[in-house]
C-alpha positions as semicolon CSV with decimal commas, in nm:
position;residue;x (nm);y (nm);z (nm)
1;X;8,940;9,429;4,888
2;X;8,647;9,631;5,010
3;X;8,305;9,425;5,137
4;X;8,017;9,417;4,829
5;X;7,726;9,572;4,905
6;X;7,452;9,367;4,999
7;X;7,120;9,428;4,871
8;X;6,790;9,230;5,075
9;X;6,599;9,108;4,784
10;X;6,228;9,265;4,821
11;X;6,378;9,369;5,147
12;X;6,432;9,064;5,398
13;X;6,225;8,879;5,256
14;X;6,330;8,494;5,386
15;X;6,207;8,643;5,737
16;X;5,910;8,899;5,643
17;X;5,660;8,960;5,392
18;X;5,827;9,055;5,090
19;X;5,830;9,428;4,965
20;X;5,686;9,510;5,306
21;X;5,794;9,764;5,554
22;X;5,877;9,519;5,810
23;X;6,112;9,364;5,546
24;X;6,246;9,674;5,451
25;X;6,320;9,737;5,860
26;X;6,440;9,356;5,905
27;X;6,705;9,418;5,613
28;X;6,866;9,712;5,789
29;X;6,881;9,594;6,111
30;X;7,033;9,268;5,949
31;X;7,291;9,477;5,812
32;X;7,204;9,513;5,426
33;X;7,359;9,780;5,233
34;X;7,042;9,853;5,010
35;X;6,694;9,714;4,891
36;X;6,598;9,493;4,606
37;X;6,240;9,629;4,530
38;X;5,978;9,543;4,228
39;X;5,765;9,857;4,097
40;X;5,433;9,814;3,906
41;X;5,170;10,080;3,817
42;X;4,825;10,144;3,888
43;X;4,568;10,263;3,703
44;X;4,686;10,611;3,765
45;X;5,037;10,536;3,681
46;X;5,142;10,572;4,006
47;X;5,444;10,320;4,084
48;X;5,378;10,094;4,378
49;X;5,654;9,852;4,529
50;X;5,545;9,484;4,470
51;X;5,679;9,199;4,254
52;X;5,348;9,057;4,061
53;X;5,077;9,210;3,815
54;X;4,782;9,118;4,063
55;X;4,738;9,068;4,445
56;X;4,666;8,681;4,444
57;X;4,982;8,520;4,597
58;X;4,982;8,775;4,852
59;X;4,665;8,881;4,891
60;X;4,387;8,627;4,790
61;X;4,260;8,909;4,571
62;X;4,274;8,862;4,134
63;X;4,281;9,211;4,045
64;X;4,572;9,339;3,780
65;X;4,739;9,639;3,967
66;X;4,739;9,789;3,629
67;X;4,342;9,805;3,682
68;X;4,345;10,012;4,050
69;X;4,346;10,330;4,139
70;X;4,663;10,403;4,369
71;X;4,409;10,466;4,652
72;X;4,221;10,103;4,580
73;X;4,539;9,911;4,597
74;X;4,619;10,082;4,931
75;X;4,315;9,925;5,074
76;X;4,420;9,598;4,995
77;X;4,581;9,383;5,325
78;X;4,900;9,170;5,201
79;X;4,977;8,883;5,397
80;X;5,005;8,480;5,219
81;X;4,748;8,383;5,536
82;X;4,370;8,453;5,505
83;X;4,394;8,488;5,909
84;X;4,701;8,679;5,951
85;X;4,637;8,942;5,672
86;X;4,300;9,015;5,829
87;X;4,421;9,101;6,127
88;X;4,793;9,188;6,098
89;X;4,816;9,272;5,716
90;X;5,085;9,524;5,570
91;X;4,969;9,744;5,301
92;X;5,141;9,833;4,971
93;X;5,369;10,088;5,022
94;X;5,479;10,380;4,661
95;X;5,838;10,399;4,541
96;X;5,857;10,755;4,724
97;X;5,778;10,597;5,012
98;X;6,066;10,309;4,989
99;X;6,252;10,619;4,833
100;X;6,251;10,806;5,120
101;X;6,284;10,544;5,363
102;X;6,591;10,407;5,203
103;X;6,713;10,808;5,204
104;X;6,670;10,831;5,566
105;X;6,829;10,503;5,679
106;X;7,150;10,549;5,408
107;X;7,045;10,224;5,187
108;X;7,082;10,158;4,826
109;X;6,865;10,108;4,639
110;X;6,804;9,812;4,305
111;X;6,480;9,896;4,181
112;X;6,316;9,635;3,936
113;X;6,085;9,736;3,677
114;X;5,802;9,519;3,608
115;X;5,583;9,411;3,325
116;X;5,368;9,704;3,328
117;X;5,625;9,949;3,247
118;X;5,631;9,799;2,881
119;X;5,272;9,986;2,776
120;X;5,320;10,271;2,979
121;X;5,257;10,638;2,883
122;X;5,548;10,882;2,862
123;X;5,388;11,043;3,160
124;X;5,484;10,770;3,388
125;X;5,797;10,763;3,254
126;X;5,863;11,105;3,443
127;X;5,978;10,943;3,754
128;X;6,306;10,893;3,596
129;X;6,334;11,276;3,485
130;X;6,412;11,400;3,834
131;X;6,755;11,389;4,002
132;X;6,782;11,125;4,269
133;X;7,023;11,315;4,516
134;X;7,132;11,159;4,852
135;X;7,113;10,766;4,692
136;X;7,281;10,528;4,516
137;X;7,060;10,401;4,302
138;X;6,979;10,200;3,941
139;X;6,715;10,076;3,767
140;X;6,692;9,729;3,647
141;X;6,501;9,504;3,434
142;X;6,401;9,186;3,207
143;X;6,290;9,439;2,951
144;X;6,564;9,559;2,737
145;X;6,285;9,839;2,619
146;X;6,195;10,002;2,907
147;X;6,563;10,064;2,978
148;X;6,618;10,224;2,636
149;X;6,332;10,392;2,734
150;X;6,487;10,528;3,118
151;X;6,793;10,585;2,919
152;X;6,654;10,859;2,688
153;X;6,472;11,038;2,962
154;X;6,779;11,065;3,211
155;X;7,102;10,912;3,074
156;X;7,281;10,970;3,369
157;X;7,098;10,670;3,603
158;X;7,239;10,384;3,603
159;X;7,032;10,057;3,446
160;X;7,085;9,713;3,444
161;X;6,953;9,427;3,233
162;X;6,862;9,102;3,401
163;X;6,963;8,834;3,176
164;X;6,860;8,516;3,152
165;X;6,970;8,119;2,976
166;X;6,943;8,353;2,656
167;X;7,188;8,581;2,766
168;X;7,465;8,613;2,548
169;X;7,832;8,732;2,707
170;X;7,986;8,782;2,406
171;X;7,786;9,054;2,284
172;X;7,681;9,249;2,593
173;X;7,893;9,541;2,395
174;X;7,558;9,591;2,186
175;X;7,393;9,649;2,529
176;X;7,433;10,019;2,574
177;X;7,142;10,105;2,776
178;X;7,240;9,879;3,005
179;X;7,515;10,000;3,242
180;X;7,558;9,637;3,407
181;X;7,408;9,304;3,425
182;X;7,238;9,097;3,691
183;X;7,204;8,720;3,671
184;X;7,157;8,378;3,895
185;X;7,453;8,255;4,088
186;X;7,448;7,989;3,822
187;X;7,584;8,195;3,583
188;X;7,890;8,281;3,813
189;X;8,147;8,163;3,564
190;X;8,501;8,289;3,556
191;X;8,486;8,294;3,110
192;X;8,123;8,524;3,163
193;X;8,292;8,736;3,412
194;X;8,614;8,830;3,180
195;X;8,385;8,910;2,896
196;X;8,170;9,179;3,133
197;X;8,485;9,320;3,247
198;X;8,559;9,369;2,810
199;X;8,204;9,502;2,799
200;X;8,266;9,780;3,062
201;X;7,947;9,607;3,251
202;X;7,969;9,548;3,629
203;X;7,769;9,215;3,736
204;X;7,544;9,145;4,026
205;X;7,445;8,849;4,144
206;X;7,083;8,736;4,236
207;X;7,000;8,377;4,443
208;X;7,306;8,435;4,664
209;X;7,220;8,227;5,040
210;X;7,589;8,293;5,192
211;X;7,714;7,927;5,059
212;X;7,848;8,012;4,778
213;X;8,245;8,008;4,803
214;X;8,261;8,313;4,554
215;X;8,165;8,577;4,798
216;X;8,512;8,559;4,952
217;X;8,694;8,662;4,673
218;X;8,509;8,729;4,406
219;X;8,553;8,866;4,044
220;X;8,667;9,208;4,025
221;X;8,349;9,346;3,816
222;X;8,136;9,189;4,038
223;X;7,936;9,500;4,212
224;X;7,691;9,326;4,453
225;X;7,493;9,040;4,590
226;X;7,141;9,005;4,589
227;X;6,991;8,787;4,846
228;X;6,685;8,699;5,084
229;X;6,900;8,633;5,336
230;X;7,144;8,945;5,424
231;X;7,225;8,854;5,750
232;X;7,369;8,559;5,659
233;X;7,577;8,684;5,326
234;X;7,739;8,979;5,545
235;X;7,867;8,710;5,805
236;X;7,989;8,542;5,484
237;X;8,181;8,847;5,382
238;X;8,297;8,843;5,728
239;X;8,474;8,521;5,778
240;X;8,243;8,456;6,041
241;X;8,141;8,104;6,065
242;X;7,794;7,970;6,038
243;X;7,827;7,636;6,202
């Protein structure tokens, strides 16, 4: 069978700060197929790539990104040292941005909708009106809602639901705005796996590290790996050895 595409979870992030640009740069030249990215929005429901609702773990800084302006979260410097993110700090980068980055370099894209999404107006809800030609991409999230929500704007992109514990496999039928499912390498069962190939749903896996026996030959509705550490999941796919 064909190699899975790989997708570098908030870029490369086991090497670089994740959601940056030198992740995003790292994953391709480690040989990723796509990026795993996390969009909030600002104040001005503009949709910026990063994974929490405030800049504290990666910035020192308590402020929601639901309460800047697009142009006041660009000033902040991301970096998880005080010293390193004064004087070497990345800065938060929009979804056109990693859009058109990912366009120009022929990556994928899994884009993650966060928690601030769920309030959102219908304005900022437009992004998902427009035609995204020249990339595969979907739309995924914990937040069954907001991909009804994509769904009625633009059936035609794809969506996935991430599903958790709770999940239940037996009635991912009822599931119809979601296209396909992604889940921890936990939940890599053969019984699960049967009952998303009933559902129509293609599976991705999040948590992969390139261990995991599966990736050689794995389930046929299996559509992906998500992982911090592409470089080591492609050799994986490979047969190359890692000792």
């Amino acid at each position: 069978m064909s190699r899975l595409p790989i997708y570098a979870h908030r870029g490369a992030s086991a090497y670089a700060l994740e959601n940056s640009f030198t992740a995003f740069v790292k994953a391709k030249e480690m040989g990723a197929d796509g990026l795993e990215i996390d969009l909030q929005l600002t104040k001005d429901g503009v949709p910026i790539v990063t994974h929490d609702i405030d800049f504290w773990r990666l910035a020192g800084n308590p402020k929601k990104v639901s309460d800047l302006l697009l142009e006041e979260a660009q000033k902040i410097k991301l970096g998880k040292r005080r010293f390193w993110r004064k004087f070497n700090g990345e800065h938060v980068m929009t979804f056109e941005e990693v859009l058109q980055f990912a366009i120009r370099n022929s990556l994928k894209l899994n884009v993650e909708l966060k928690e601030s999404f769920l309030t959102a107006n219908d304005s900022a809800y437009l992004i998902f009106a427009r035609s995204f030609e020249g990339i595969d991409i979907h739309f995924s999230s914990f937040h069954y809602e907001v991909l009804e929500r994509i769904k009625k704007i633009n059936h035609s992109l794809e969506t996935a639901f991430i599903g958790t514990k709770k999940l239940n496999w037996q009635q991912l039928s009822f599931l119809a705005a979601a296209d396909a499912i992604h889940v921890h390498k936990r939940y890599y069962k053969k019984e699960n796996l049967d009952l998303a190939e009933q559902s129509f749903k293609k599976v991705r896996f999040y948590g992969i590290d390139g261990k995991e026996s599966f990736i050689i030959n794995p389930h046929p509705v299996v559509a992906g790996w998500i992982t911090d550490y592409p470089d080591i999941v492609l050799k994986k796919q490979k047969g190359i050895s890692m000792s």
